[in-house]
mmCIF file of C-alpha atoms in Angstrom:
data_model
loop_
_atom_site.group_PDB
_atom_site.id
_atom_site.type_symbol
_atom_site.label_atom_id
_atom_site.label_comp_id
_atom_site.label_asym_id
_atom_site.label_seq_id
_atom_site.Cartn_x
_atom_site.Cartn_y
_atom_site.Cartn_z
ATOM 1 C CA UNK A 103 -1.055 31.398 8.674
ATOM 2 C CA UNK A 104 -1.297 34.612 6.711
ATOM 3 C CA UNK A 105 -5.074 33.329 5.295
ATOM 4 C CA UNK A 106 -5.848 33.047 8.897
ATOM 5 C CA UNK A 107 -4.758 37.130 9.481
ATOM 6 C CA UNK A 108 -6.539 38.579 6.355
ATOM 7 C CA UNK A 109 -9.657 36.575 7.725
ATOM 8 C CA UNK A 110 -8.902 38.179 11.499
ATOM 9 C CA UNK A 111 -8.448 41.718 10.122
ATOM 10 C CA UNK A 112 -11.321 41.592 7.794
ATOM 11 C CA UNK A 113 -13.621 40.409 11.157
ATOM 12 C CA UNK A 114 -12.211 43.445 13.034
ATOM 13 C CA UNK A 115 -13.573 45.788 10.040
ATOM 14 C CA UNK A 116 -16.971 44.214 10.160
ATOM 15 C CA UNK A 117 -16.804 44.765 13.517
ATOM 16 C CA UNK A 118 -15.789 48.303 13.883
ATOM 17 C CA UNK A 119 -18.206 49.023 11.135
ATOM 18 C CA UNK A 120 -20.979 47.262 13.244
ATOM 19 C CA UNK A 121 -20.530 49.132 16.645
ATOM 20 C CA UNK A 122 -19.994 52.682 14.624
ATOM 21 C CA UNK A 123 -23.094 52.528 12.700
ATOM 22 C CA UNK A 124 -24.974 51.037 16.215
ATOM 23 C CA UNK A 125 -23.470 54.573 17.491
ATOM 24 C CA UNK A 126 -24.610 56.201 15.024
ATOM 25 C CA UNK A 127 -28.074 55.471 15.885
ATOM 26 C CA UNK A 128 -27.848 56.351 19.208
ATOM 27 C CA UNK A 129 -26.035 59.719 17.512
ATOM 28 C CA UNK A 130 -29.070 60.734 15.390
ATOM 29 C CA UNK A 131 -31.612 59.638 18.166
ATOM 30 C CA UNK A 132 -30.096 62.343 20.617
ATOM 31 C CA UNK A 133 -30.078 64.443 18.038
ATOM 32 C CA UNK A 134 -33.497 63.824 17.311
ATOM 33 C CA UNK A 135 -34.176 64.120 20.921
ATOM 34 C CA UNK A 136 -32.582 67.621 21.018
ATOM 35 C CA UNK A 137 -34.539 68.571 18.556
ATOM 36 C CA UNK A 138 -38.093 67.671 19.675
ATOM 37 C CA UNK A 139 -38.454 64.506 17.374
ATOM 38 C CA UNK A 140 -37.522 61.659 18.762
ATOM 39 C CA UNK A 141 -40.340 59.551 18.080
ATOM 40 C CA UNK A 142 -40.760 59.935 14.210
ATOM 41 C CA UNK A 143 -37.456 60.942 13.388
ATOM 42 C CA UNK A 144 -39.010 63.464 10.513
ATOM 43 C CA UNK A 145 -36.044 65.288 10.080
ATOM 44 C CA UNK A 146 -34.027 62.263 10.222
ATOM 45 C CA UNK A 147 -31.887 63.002 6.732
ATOM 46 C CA UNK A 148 -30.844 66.472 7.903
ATOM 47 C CA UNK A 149 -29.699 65.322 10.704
ATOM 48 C CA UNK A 150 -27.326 62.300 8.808
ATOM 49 C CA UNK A 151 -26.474 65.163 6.809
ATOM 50 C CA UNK A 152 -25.001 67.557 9.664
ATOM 51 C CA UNK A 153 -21.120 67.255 10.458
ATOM 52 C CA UNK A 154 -21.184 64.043 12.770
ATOM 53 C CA UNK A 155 -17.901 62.738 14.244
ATOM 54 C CA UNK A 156 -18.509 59.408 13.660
ATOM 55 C CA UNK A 157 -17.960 59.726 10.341
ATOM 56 C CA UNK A 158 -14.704 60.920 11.816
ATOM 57 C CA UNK A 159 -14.487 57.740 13.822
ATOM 58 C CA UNK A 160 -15.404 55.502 11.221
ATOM 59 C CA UNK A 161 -12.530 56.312 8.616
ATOM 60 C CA UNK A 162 -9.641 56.020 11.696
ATOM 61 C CA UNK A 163 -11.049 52.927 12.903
ATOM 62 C CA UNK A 164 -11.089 51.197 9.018
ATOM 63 C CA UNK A 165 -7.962 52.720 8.823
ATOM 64 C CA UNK A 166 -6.472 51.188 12.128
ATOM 65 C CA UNK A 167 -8.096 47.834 11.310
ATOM 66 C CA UNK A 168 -6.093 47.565 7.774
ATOM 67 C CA UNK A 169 -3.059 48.403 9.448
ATOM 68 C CA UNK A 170 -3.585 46.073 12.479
ATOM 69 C CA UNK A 171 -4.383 43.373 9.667
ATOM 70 C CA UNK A 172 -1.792 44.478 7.479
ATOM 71 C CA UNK A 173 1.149 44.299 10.758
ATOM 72 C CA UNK A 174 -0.003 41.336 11.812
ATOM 73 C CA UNK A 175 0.251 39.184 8.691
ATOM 74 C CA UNK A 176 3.390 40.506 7.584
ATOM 75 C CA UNK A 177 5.390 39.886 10.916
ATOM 76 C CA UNK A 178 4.289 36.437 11.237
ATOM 77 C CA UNK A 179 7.169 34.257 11.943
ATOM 78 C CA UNK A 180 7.656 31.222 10.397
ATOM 79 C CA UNK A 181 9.020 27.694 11.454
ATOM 80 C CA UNK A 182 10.671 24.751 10.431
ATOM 81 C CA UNK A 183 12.777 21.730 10.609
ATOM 82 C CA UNK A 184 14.178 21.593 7.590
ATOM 83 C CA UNK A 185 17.825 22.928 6.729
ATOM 84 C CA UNK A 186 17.816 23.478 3.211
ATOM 85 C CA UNK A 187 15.436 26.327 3.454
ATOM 86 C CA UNK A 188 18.826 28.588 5.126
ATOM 87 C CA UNK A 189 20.982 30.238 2.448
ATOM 88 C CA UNK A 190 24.286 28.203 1.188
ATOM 89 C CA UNK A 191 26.399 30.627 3.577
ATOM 90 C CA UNK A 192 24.518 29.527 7.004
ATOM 91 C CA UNK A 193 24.012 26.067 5.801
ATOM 92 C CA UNK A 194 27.927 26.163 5.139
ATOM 93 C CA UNK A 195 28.619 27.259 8.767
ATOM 94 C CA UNK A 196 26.144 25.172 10.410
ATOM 95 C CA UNK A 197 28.284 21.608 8.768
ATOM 96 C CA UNK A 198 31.240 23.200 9.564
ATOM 97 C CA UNK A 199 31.242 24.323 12.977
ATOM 98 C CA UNK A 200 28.135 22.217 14.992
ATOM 99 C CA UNK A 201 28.282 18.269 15.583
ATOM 100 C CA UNK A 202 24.606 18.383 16.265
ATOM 101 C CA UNK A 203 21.745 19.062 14.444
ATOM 102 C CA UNK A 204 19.137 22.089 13.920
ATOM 103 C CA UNK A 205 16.176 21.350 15.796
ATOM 104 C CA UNK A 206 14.384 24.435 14.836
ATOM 105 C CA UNK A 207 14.634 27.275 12.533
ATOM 106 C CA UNK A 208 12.450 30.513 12.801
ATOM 107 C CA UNK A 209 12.482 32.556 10.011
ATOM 108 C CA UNK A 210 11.663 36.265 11.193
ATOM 109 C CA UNK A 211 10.148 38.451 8.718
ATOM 110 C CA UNK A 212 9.028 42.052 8.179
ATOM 111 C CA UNK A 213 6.437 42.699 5.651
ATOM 112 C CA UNK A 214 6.644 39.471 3.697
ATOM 113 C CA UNK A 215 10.170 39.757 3.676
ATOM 114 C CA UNK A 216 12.352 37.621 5.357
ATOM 115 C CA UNK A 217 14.388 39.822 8.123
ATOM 116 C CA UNK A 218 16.861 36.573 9.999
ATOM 117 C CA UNK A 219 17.009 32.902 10.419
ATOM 118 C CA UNK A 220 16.952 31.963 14.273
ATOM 119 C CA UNK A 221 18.181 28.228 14.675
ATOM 120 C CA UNK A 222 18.316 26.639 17.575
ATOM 121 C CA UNK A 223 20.571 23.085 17.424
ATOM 122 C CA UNK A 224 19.874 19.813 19.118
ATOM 123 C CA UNK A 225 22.657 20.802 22.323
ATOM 124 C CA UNK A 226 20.586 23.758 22.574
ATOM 125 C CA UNK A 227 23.276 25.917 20.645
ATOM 126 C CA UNK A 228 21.316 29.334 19.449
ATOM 127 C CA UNK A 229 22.818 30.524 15.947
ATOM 128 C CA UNK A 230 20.900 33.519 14.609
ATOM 129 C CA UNK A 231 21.600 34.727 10.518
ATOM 130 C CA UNK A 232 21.065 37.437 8.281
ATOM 131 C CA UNK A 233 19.202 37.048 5.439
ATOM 132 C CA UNK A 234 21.959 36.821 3.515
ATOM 133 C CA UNK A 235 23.341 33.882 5.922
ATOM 134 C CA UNK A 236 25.860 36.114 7.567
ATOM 135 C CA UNK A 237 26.108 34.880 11.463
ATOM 136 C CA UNK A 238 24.836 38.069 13.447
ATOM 137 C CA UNK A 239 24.624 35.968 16.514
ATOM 138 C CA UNK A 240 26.301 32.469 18.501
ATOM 139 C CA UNK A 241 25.321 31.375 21.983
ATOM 140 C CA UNK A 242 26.111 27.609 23.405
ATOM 141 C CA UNK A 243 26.025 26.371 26.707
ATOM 142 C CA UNK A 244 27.638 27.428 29.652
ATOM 143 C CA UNK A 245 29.803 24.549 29.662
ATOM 144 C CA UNK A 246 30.543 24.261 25.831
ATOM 145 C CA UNK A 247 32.167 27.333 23.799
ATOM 146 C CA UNK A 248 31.512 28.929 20.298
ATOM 147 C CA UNK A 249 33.232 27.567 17.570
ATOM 148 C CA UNK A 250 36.324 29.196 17.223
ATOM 149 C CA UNK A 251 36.391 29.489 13.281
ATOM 150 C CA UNK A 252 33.787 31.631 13.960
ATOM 151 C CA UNK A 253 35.744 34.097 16.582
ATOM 152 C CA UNK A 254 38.387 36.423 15.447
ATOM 153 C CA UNK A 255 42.001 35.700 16.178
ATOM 154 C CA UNK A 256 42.680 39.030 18.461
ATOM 155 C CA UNK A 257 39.266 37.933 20.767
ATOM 156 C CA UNK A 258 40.762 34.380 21.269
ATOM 157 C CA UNK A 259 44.178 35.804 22.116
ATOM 158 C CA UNK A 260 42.654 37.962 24.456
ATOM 159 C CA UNK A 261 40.542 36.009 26.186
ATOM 160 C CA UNK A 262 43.569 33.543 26.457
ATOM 161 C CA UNK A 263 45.776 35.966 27.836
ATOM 162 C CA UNK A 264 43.396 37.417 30.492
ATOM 163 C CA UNK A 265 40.571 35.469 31.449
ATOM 164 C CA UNK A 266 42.610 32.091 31.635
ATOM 165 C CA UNK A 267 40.459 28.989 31.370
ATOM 166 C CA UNK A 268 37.400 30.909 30.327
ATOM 167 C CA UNK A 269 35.498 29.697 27.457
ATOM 168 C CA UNK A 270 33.599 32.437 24.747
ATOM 169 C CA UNK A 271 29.777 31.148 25.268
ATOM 170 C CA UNK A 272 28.028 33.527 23.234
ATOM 171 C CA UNK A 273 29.398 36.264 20.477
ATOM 172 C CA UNK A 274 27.510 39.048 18.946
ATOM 173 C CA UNK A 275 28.197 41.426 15.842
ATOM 174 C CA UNK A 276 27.428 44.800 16.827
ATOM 175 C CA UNK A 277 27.752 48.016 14.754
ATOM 176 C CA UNK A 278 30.892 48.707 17.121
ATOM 177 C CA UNK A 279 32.207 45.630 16.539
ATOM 178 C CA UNK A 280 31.467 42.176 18.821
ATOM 179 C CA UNK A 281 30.087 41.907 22.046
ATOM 180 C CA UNK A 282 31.568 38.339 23.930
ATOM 181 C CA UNK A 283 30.091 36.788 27.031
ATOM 182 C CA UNK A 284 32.697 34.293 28.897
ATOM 183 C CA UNK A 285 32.065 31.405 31.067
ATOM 184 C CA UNK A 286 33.065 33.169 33.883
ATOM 185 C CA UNK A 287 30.433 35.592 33.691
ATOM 186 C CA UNK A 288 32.217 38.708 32.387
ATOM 187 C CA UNK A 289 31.180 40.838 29.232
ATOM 188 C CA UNK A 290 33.521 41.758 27.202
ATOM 189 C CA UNK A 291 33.745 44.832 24.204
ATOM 190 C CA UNK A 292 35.764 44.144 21.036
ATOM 191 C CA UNK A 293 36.082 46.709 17.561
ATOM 192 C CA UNK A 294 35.660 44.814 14.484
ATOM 193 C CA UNK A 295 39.388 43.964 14.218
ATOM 194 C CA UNK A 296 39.305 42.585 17.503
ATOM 195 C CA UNK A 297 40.979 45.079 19.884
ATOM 196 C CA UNK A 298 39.563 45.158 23.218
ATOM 197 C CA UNK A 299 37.560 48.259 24.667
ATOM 198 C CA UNK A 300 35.798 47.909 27.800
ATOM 199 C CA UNK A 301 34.486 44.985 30.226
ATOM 200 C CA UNK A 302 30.724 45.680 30.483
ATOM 201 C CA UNK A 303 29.535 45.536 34.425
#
């Protein structure tokens, strides 16, 4: 996968290079043109010479076509099947928590580094990690309900106490705290110690 984007950004080079120095041509034959010589190009080497743009051009374009080459190989995301590649934390929580089993994991990753672990389960449970294995992220199906070893004590109080029957389906860290979706459709706003703030429309 990453061959495949060096050999992608290293065709868009060539090709920049390509169409700059066919402008270039057309550049020095205006020039030429403007200048009364157009069909002997005798002062041809002055004219290369002379401030032209293009040379301009030609640098930004190289420039863009690393970068573009560059961006696109390191945030290529990665897949797999296979479990043992999650750290000891998320592999821990996985057994622990979820009958079924991963179907997928995608491995997100930011220059060559790897950023999260998005795995998706069998029931089509949705667990995203840190790279640490930290859970950042649980959603299940509307009729099932996040683990609750993996919901704090004050949330499931709360949501017993007033929202009745409703089930947690999905549960998000945020930097204020946790963000919980209910089976009844309502949003709910928890700090990190699990004291409510807000319903969210």
């Amino acid at each position: 996968m990453a061959f495949a984007g060096i050999a992608n950004a290293i065709s868009l080079c060539f090709l920049c290079v390509s169409m700059l120095h066919f402008y270039e041509i057309c550049y020095i034959f205006v020039k030429s043109e403007q200048c009364g010589e157009s069909r002997h190009f005798k002062d041809k080497e002055t004219i290369k010479h002379t401030h032209n743009p293009l040379d301009t051009m030609k640098k930004l374009f190289l420039i863009l076509a690393v970068i573009f080459g560059v961006v696109s190989v390191s945030a290529k995301n990665n897949y797999s099947r296979d479990v043992n590649i999650l750290p000891a934390e998320a592999q821990t929580i996985l057994k622990d928590n979820f009958k079924s089993r991963v179907s997928h994991i995608k491995i997100g990753k930011d220059f060559g580094y790897i950023r999260e672990y998005d795995v998706v389960m069998t029931d089509g449970s949705e667990i995203s990690f840190d790279k640490h294995g930290n859970w950042k992220e649980v959603e299940v199906a509307p009729t099932s309900s996040v683990p609750s070893d993996l919901i704090p004590n004050p949330i499931m109080t709360f949501v017993k106490e007033n929202q009745g029957k409703a089930k947690v389906t999905s549960i998000e860290k945020k930097n204020y705290g946790y963000e919980v979706e209910l089976s009844n459709g309502k949003d709910v706003r928890f700090t990190e110690k699990g004291k409510f703030i807000r319903y969210d429309d």
